[in-house]
mmCIF file of C-alpha atoms and ligand atoms in Angstrom:
data_model
loop_
_atom_site.group_PDB
_atom_site.id
_atom_site.type_symbol
_atom_site.label_atom_id
_atom_site.label_comp_id
_atom_site.label_asym_id
_atom_site.label_seq_id
_atom_site.Cartn_x
_atom_site.Cartn_y
_atom_site.Cartn_z
ATOM 1 C CA MET A 1 -28.044 -21.281 -30.156
ATOM 2 C CA THR A 2 -26.416 -21.783 -33.551
ATOM 3 C CA PRO A 3 -22.659 -22.520 -33.579
ATOM 4 C CA ALA A 4 -22.044 -19.027 -35.094
ATOM 5 C CA LEU A 5 -23.943 -17.294 -32.326
ATOM 6 C CA LEU A 6 -22.237 -19.443 -29.696
ATOM 7 C CA SER A 7 -18.755 -18.497 -30.945
ATOM 8 C CA ALA A 8 -19.795 -14.824 -31.110
ATOM 9 C CA ALA A 9 -20.948 -14.966 -27.493
ATOM 10 C CA LEU A 10 -17.667 -16.679 -26.467
ATOM 11 C CA LEU A 11 -15.684 -14.056 -28.321
ATOM 12 C CA LEU A 12 -17.510 -11.255 -26.463
ATOM 13 C CA LEU A 13 -16.606 -12.927 -23.198
ATOM 14 C CA LEU A 14 -12.951 -13.082 -24.125
ATOM 15 C CA LEU A 15 -12.654 -9.567 -25.556
ATOM 16 C CA PRO A 16 -10.220 -7.235 -23.796
ATOM 17 C CA GLY A 17 -12.125 -4.616 -21.887
ATOM 18 C CA ALA A 18 -14.433 -7.155 -20.318
ATOM 19 C CA PRO A 19 -14.605 -6.234 -16.636
ATOM 20 C CA ALA A 20 -11.454 -7.863 -15.185
ATOM 21 C CA GLN A 21 -11.927 -6.549 -11.655
ATOM 22 C CA ASP A 22 -14.508 -7.049 -9.036
ATOM 23 C CA ALA A 23 -16.760 -3.947 -9.111
ATOM 24 C CA ASN A 24 -16.587 -3.829 -5.326
ATOM 25 C CA GLN A 25 -12.756 -3.378 -5.393
ATOM 26 C CA THR A 26 -10.938 -0.032 -5.543
ATOM 27 C CA PRO A 27 -7.725 -0.315 -7.555
ATOM 28 C CA ILE A 28 -4.537 1.213 -6.045
ATOM 29 C CA SER A 29 -0.777 1.047 -6.714
ATOM 30 C CA ILE A 30 1.912 0.570 -4.114
ATOM 31 C CA LEU A 31 5.273 2.110 -4.884
ATOM 32 C CA VAL A 32 8.191 0.982 -2.785
ATOM 33 C CA SER A 33 11.009 3.545 -2.585
ATOM 34 C CA ASN A 34 14.168 3.995 -0.539
ATOM 35 C CA SER A 35 15.377 7.464 0.129
ATOM 36 C CA VAL A 36 18.292 6.180 2.211
ATOM 37 C CA THR A 37 20.009 4.011 -0.442
ATOM 38 C CA ASN A 38 18.185 5.320 -3.541
ATOM 39 C CA ALA A 39 17.549 1.695 -4.577
ATOM 40 C CA PRO A 40 15.335 1.577 -7.673
ATOM 41 C CA ASN A 41 11.557 1.981 -7.048
ATOM 42 C CA LYS A 42 9.202 -0.977 -7.440
ATOM 43 C CA THR A 43 5.538 -0.570 -8.264
ATOM 44 C CA PHE A 44 2.807 -3.106 -7.555
ATOM 45 C CA THR A 45 -0.930 -3.028 -8.184
ATOM 46 C CA THR A 46 -3.599 -4.191 -5.792
ATOM 47 C CA SER A 47 -7.031 -3.234 -4.598
ATOM 48 C CA VAL A 48 -9.009 -2.542 -1.484
ATOM 49 C CA SER A 49 -12.654 -3.325 -0.770
ATOM 50 C CA PHE A 50 -15.169 -0.457 -0.755
ATOM 51 C CA ARG A 51 -13.994 1.893 2.004
ATOM 52 C CA GLY A 52 -11.437 -0.766 2.982
ATOM 53 C CA ILE A 53 -8.189 -0.048 4.806
ATOM 54 C CA LEU A 54 -4.751 0.083 3.165
ATOM 55 C CA LEU A 55 -3.594 -2.908 5.248
ATOM 56 C CA GLY A 56 -6.240 -5.079 3.471
ATOM 57 C CA GLY A 57 -4.837 -4.112 0.045
ATOM 58 C CA MET A 58 -1.277 -4.861 1.257
ATOM 59 C CA ARG A 59 -2.348 -8.246 2.533
ATOM 60 C CA ARG A 60 -4.119 -8.994 -0.761
ATOM 61 C CA LEU A 61 -0.917 -8.051 -2.644
ATOM 62 C CA GLN A 62 1.250 -10.162 -0.361
ATOM 63 C CA ASP A 63 -1.080 -13.149 -0.766
ATOM 64 C CA SER A 64 -0.930 -12.817 -4.575
ATOM 65 C CA GLN A 65 2.772 -13.665 -4.379
ATOM 66 C CA THR A 66 3.970 -10.987 -6.763
ATOM 67 C CA GLY A 67 7.162 -10.293 -4.796
ATOM 68 C CA PHE A 68 5.744 -7.930 -2.209
ATOM 69 C CA THR A 69 6.111 -8.811 1.487
ATOM 70 C CA PHE A 70 5.716 -6.806 4.654
ATOM 71 C CA THR A 71 5.575 -7.110 8.430
ATOM 72 C CA TYR A 72 4.051 -4.869 11.049
ATOM 73 C CA THR A 73 3.951 -4.537 14.817
ATOM 74 C CA GLU A 74 0.907 -3.680 16.866
ATOM 75 C CA ASP A 75 0.974 -0.414 18.793
ATOM 76 C CA MET A 76 -1.525 -0.327 21.648
ATOM 77 C CA ASN A 77 -2.566 3.253 20.853
ATOM 78 C CA TYR A 78 -2.272 3.608 17.060
ATOM 79 C CA GLY A 79 -2.636 0.078 15.727
ATOM 80 C CA PRO A 80 -0.428 -1.464 13.007
ATOM 81 C CA PHE A 81 3.047 0.071 12.574
ATOM 82 C CA LEU A 82 4.702 -0.887 9.283
ATOM 83 C CA GLU A 83 7.963 -2.515 10.315
ATOM 84 C CA SER A 84 9.456 -4.043 7.142
ATOM 85 C CA VAL A 85 8.849 -4.123 3.370
ATOM 86 C CA ASN A 86 10.407 -6.763 1.124
ATOM 87 C CA GLY A 87 12.744 -7.848 3.913
ATOM 88 C CA LEU A 88 14.057 -4.414 4.838
ATOM 89 C CA ALA A 89 13.086 -3.324 8.365
ATOM 90 C CA GLY A 90 13.188 0.105 9.976
ATOM 91 C CA CYS A 91 15.570 0.327 12.906
ATOM 92 C CA GLN A 92 15.418 2.573 16.021
ATOM 93 C CA LYS A 93 19.259 2.523 16.386
ATOM 94 C CA GLU A 94 19.743 3.639 12.812
ATOM 95 C CA ARG A 95 16.747 5.960 13.000
ATOM 96 C CA THR A 96 15.134 4.500 9.900
ATOM 97 C CA TYR A 97 11.442 3.761 9.302
ATOM 98 C CA TRP A 98 8.901 3.189 6.529
ATOM 99 C CA GLU A 99 7.124 6.416 5.815
ATOM 100 C CA LEU A 100 3.618 6.369 4.386
ATOM 101 C CA LEU A 101 2.910 8.786 1.555
ATOM 102 C CA VAL A 102 0.049 9.011 -0.963
ATOM 103 C CA LYS A 103 0.234 10.426 -4.458
ATOM 104 C CA LYS A 104 -3.170 11.545 -5.645
ATOM 105 C CA PRO A 105 -4.271 11.491 -9.303
ATOM 106 C CA ASN A 106 -3.493 15.231 -9.508
ATOM 107 C CA ASN A 107 0.129 14.353 -8.553
ATOM 108 C CA HIS A 108 -0.113 15.968 -5.101
ATOM 109 C CA ILE A 109 1.749 13.972 -2.474
ATOM 110 C CA LEU A 110 0.117 13.726 0.983
ATOM 111 C CA ARG A 111 1.584 12.386 4.180
ATOM 112 C CA PRO A 112 -1.380 10.771 5.943
ATOM 113 C CA ASP A 113 -1.733 11.478 9.632
ATOM 114 C CA VAL A 114 -2.724 7.864 10.280
ATOM 115 C CA GLY A 115 -1.036 4.514 9.555
ATOM 116 C CA ILE A 116 -1.710 1.511 7.297
ATOM 117 C CA GLY A 117 -4.490 0.240 9.591
ATOM 118 C CA CYS A 118 -6.532 3.438 9.372
ATOM 119 C CA TYR A 119 -5.807 4.912 5.963
ATOM 120 C CA ILE A 120 -8.673 4.304 3.499
ATOM 121 C CA PRO A 121 -7.337 4.589 -0.063
ATOM 122 C CA SER A 122 -9.314 6.239 -2.866
ATOM 123 C CA ALA A 123 -9.367 4.927 -6.426
ATOM 124 C CA SER A 124 -6.082 5.432 -8.273
ATOM 125 C CA ASP A 125 -4.110 6.432 -5.119
ATOM 126 C CA VAL A 126 -0.445 5.609 -5.463
ATOM 127 C CA ILE A 127 0.632 4.522 -2.027
ATOM 128 C CA ILE A 128 4.292 5.316 -1.448
ATOM 129 C CA LEU A 129 6.158 3.231 1.100
ATOM 130 C CA ASN A 130 9.350 5.157 1.497
ATOM 131 C CA PHE A 131 12.283 3.932 3.602
ATOM 132 C CA LYS A 132 13.604 7.001 5.394
ATOM 133 C CA LYS A 133 15.668 8.430 8.239
ATOM 134 C CA TYR A 134 14.122 10.467 11.027
HETATM 135 C C1 B12 B 201 8.160 10.262 17.132
HETATM 136 C C2 B12 B 201 7.001 9.850 16.256
HETATM 137 C C3 B12 B 201 7.252 9.027 15.175
HETATM 138 C C4 B12 B 201 8.599 8.343 14.931
HETATM 139 C C5 B12 B 201 8.744 7.198 15.945
HETATM 140 C C6 B12 B 201 10.187 6.668 16.061
HETATM 141 C C7 B12 B 201 10.757 6.651 17.382
HETATM 142 N N1 B12 B 201 11.369 5.562 17.712
HETATM 143 O O1 B12 B 201 10.714 7.657 18.091
HETATM 144 C C8 B12 B 201 8.494 7.959 13.430
HETATM 145 C C9 B12 B 201 9.213 8.975 12.566
HETATM 146 C C10 B12 B 201 9.007 6.516 13.100
HETATM 147 C C11 B12 B 201 6.962 8.015 13.209
HETATM 148 C C12 B12 B 201 6.360 7.529 12.039
HETATM 149 C C13 B12 B 201 5.041 7.695 11.756
HETATM 150 N N2 B12 B 201 4.113 8.352 12.480
HETATM 151 CO CO1 B12 B 201 4.456 9.072 14.209
HETATM 152 N N3 B12 B 201 4.686 10.070 15.778
HETATM 153 C C14 B12 B 201 5.703 10.337 16.527
HETATM 154 C C15 B12 B 201 5.279 11.324 17.693
HETATM 155 C C16 B12 B 201 5.748 12.733 17.266
HETATM 156 C C17 B12 B 201 5.813 10.970 19.075
HETATM 157 C C18 B12 B 201 5.694 9.472 19.460
HETATM 158 C C19 B12 B 201 6.438 9.260 20.783
HETATM 159 O O2 B12 B 201 7.646 9.225 20.804
HETATM 160 N N4 B12 B 201 5.679 9.104 21.937
HETATM 161 C C20 B12 B 201 6.273 8.956 23.211
HETATM 162 C C21 B12 B 201 6.633 7.443 23.471
HETATM 163 C C22 B12 B 201 7.286 7.252 24.895
HETATM 164 O O3 B12 B 201 5.438 6.676 23.442
HETATM 165 P P1 B12 B 201 5.328 5.374 22.615
HETATM 166 O O4 B12 B 201 3.940 4.857 22.676
HETATM 167 O O5 B12 B 201 6.393 4.368 22.910
HETATM 168 O O6 B12 B 201 5.569 5.949 21.134
HETATM 169 C C23 B12 B 201 5.636 5.048 20.025
HETATM 170 C C24 B12 B 201 4.453 5.152 19.120
HETATM 171 O O7 B12 B 201 3.994 6.509 19.086
HETATM 172 C C25 B12 B 201 5.060 4.729 17.793
HETATM 173 N N5 B12 B 201 4.526 5.437 16.638
HETATM 174 C C26 B12 B 201 4.935 6.603 16.210
HETATM 175 N N6 B12 B 201 4.242 7.045 15.163
HETATM 176 C C27 B12 B 201 3.354 6.007 14.929
HETATM 177 C C28 B12 B 201 2.395 5.909 13.906
HETATM 178 C C29 B12 B 201 1.592 4.746 13.868
HETATM 179 C C30 B12 B 201 0.531 4.628 12.839
HETATM 180 C C31 B12 B 201 1.809 3.731 14.831
HETATM 181 C C32 B12 B 201 0.998 2.475 14.765
HETATM 182 C C33 B12 B 201 2.760 3.866 15.806
HETATM 183 C C34 B12 B 201 3.542 4.991 15.875
HETATM 184 O O8 B12 B 201 6.471 4.970 17.865
HETATM 185 C C35 B12 B 201 6.808 5.544 19.131
HETATM 186 C C36 B12 B 201 8.170 5.076 19.564
HETATM 187 O O9 B12 B 201 8.206 3.627 19.545
HETATM 188 C C37 B12 B 201 3.706 11.179 17.604
HETATM 189 C C38 B12 B 201 2.925 12.402 18.032
HETATM 190 C C39 B12 B 201 2.905 12.603 19.528
HETATM 191 N N7 B12 B 201 3.201 13.826 19.930
HETATM 192 O O10 B12 B 201 2.637 11.702 20.260
HETATM 193 C C40 B12 B 201 3.490 10.785 16.151
HETATM 194 C C41 B12 B 201 2.289 9.962 15.780
HETATM 195 C C42 B12 B 201 2.125 8.822 16.763
HETATM 196 N N8 B12 B 201 2.654 9.462 14.428
HETATM 197 C C43 B12 B 201 1.698 9.446 13.627
HETATM 198 C C44 B12 B 201 1.797 9.012 12.283
HETATM 199 C C45 B12 B 201 0.555 9.153 11.398
HETATM 200 C C46 B12 B 201 2.953 8.419 11.777
HETATM 201 C C47 B12 B 201 3.178 7.896 10.336
HETATM 202 C C48 B12 B 201 2.022 6.967 9.842
HETATM 203 C C49 B12 B 201 3.408 9.067 9.408
HETATM 204 C C50 B12 B 201 3.536 8.694 7.921
HETATM 205 N N9 B12 B 201 2.580 9.135 7.134
HETATM 206 O O11 B12 B 201 4.506 8.024 7.551
HETATM 207 C C51 B12 B 201 4.500 7.076 10.526
HETATM 208 C C52 B12 B 201 4.367 5.552 10.772
HETATM 209 C C53 B12 B 201 4.494 4.754 9.466
HETATM 210 C C54 B12 B 201 4.653 3.305 9.772
HETATM 211 N N10 B12 B 201 5.881 2.817 9.551
HETATM 212 O O12 B12 B 201 3.727 2.601 10.110
HETATM 213 C C55 B12 B 201 0.392 9.907 14.226
HETATM 214 C C56 B12 B 201 -0.511 8.667 14.550
HETATM 215 C C57 B12 B 201 -1.975 9.064 14.508
HETATM 216 C C58 B12 B 201 -2.883 7.858 14.273
HETATM 217 N N11 B12 B 201 -4.054 7.926 14.834
HETATM 218 O O13 B12 B 201 -2.521 6.932 13.630
HETATM 219 C C59 B12 B 201 0.918 10.716 15.458
HETATM 220 C C60 B12 B 201 -0.056 10.804 16.645
HETATM 221 C C61 B12 B 201 1.225 12.169 14.954
HETATM 222 C C62 B12 B 201 0.041 12.774 14.230
HETATM 223 N N12 B12 B 201 0.183 12.961 12.924
HETATM 224 O O14 B12 B 201 -0.975 13.107 14.757
HETATM 225 N N13 B12 B 201 6.365 8.700 14.173
#
């Protein structure tokens, strides 16, 4: 290959628009909100594997060290229960918990009838983790 062809090939590789993401990954956003204190929202981006569960995307995000952390407890009947996000934990005494909502690309907001271990995100879902009172 001539030097000119080689630099053209290198340029193509570096051009924006080159596939940045693994084709097997479904991109999603995670928006952390707090309807108790109205603290500012924070949005993060992550991905899940093909037909992968939300918990996988949350773990991937936590491992990427972008300032998102979470903990969960294991319920014997329903699986993982989201206990805390970014250091803030739900509390039985104060009747607070992390609610799971999903904003679809058409802006409709759903409240899934399963938790983070069962919900399978679709491409471009905005997962809303909302600290709330019950
Ligand atoms: C009360 C209740 C809650 C309360 C529990 C707080 C409390 N301390 O009482 C709150 C408001 C926190 C709650 C939240 C959610 N819940 Co709820 N909840 C119930 C309900 C109505 C009764 C549970 C109960 O008290 N059982 C009696 C006690 C004695 O048994 P227990 O085993 O100790 O109950 C505990 C578990 O049920 C656990 N729990 C409650 N909800 C959920 C959800 C998940 C995913 C997990 C892992 C555990 C869990 O909290 C209870 C108290 O500690 C049930 C429906 C039902 N009729 O059973 C739904 C139910 C269990 N919840 C459900 C869901 C989907 C959720 C949410 C994911 C909703 C959402 N989109 O945000 C969130 C959990 C989010 C998270 N942080 O992970 C589903 C679970 C179905 C499934 N296969 O996953 C159920 C079956 C209702 C439904 N839609 O069909 N829930």
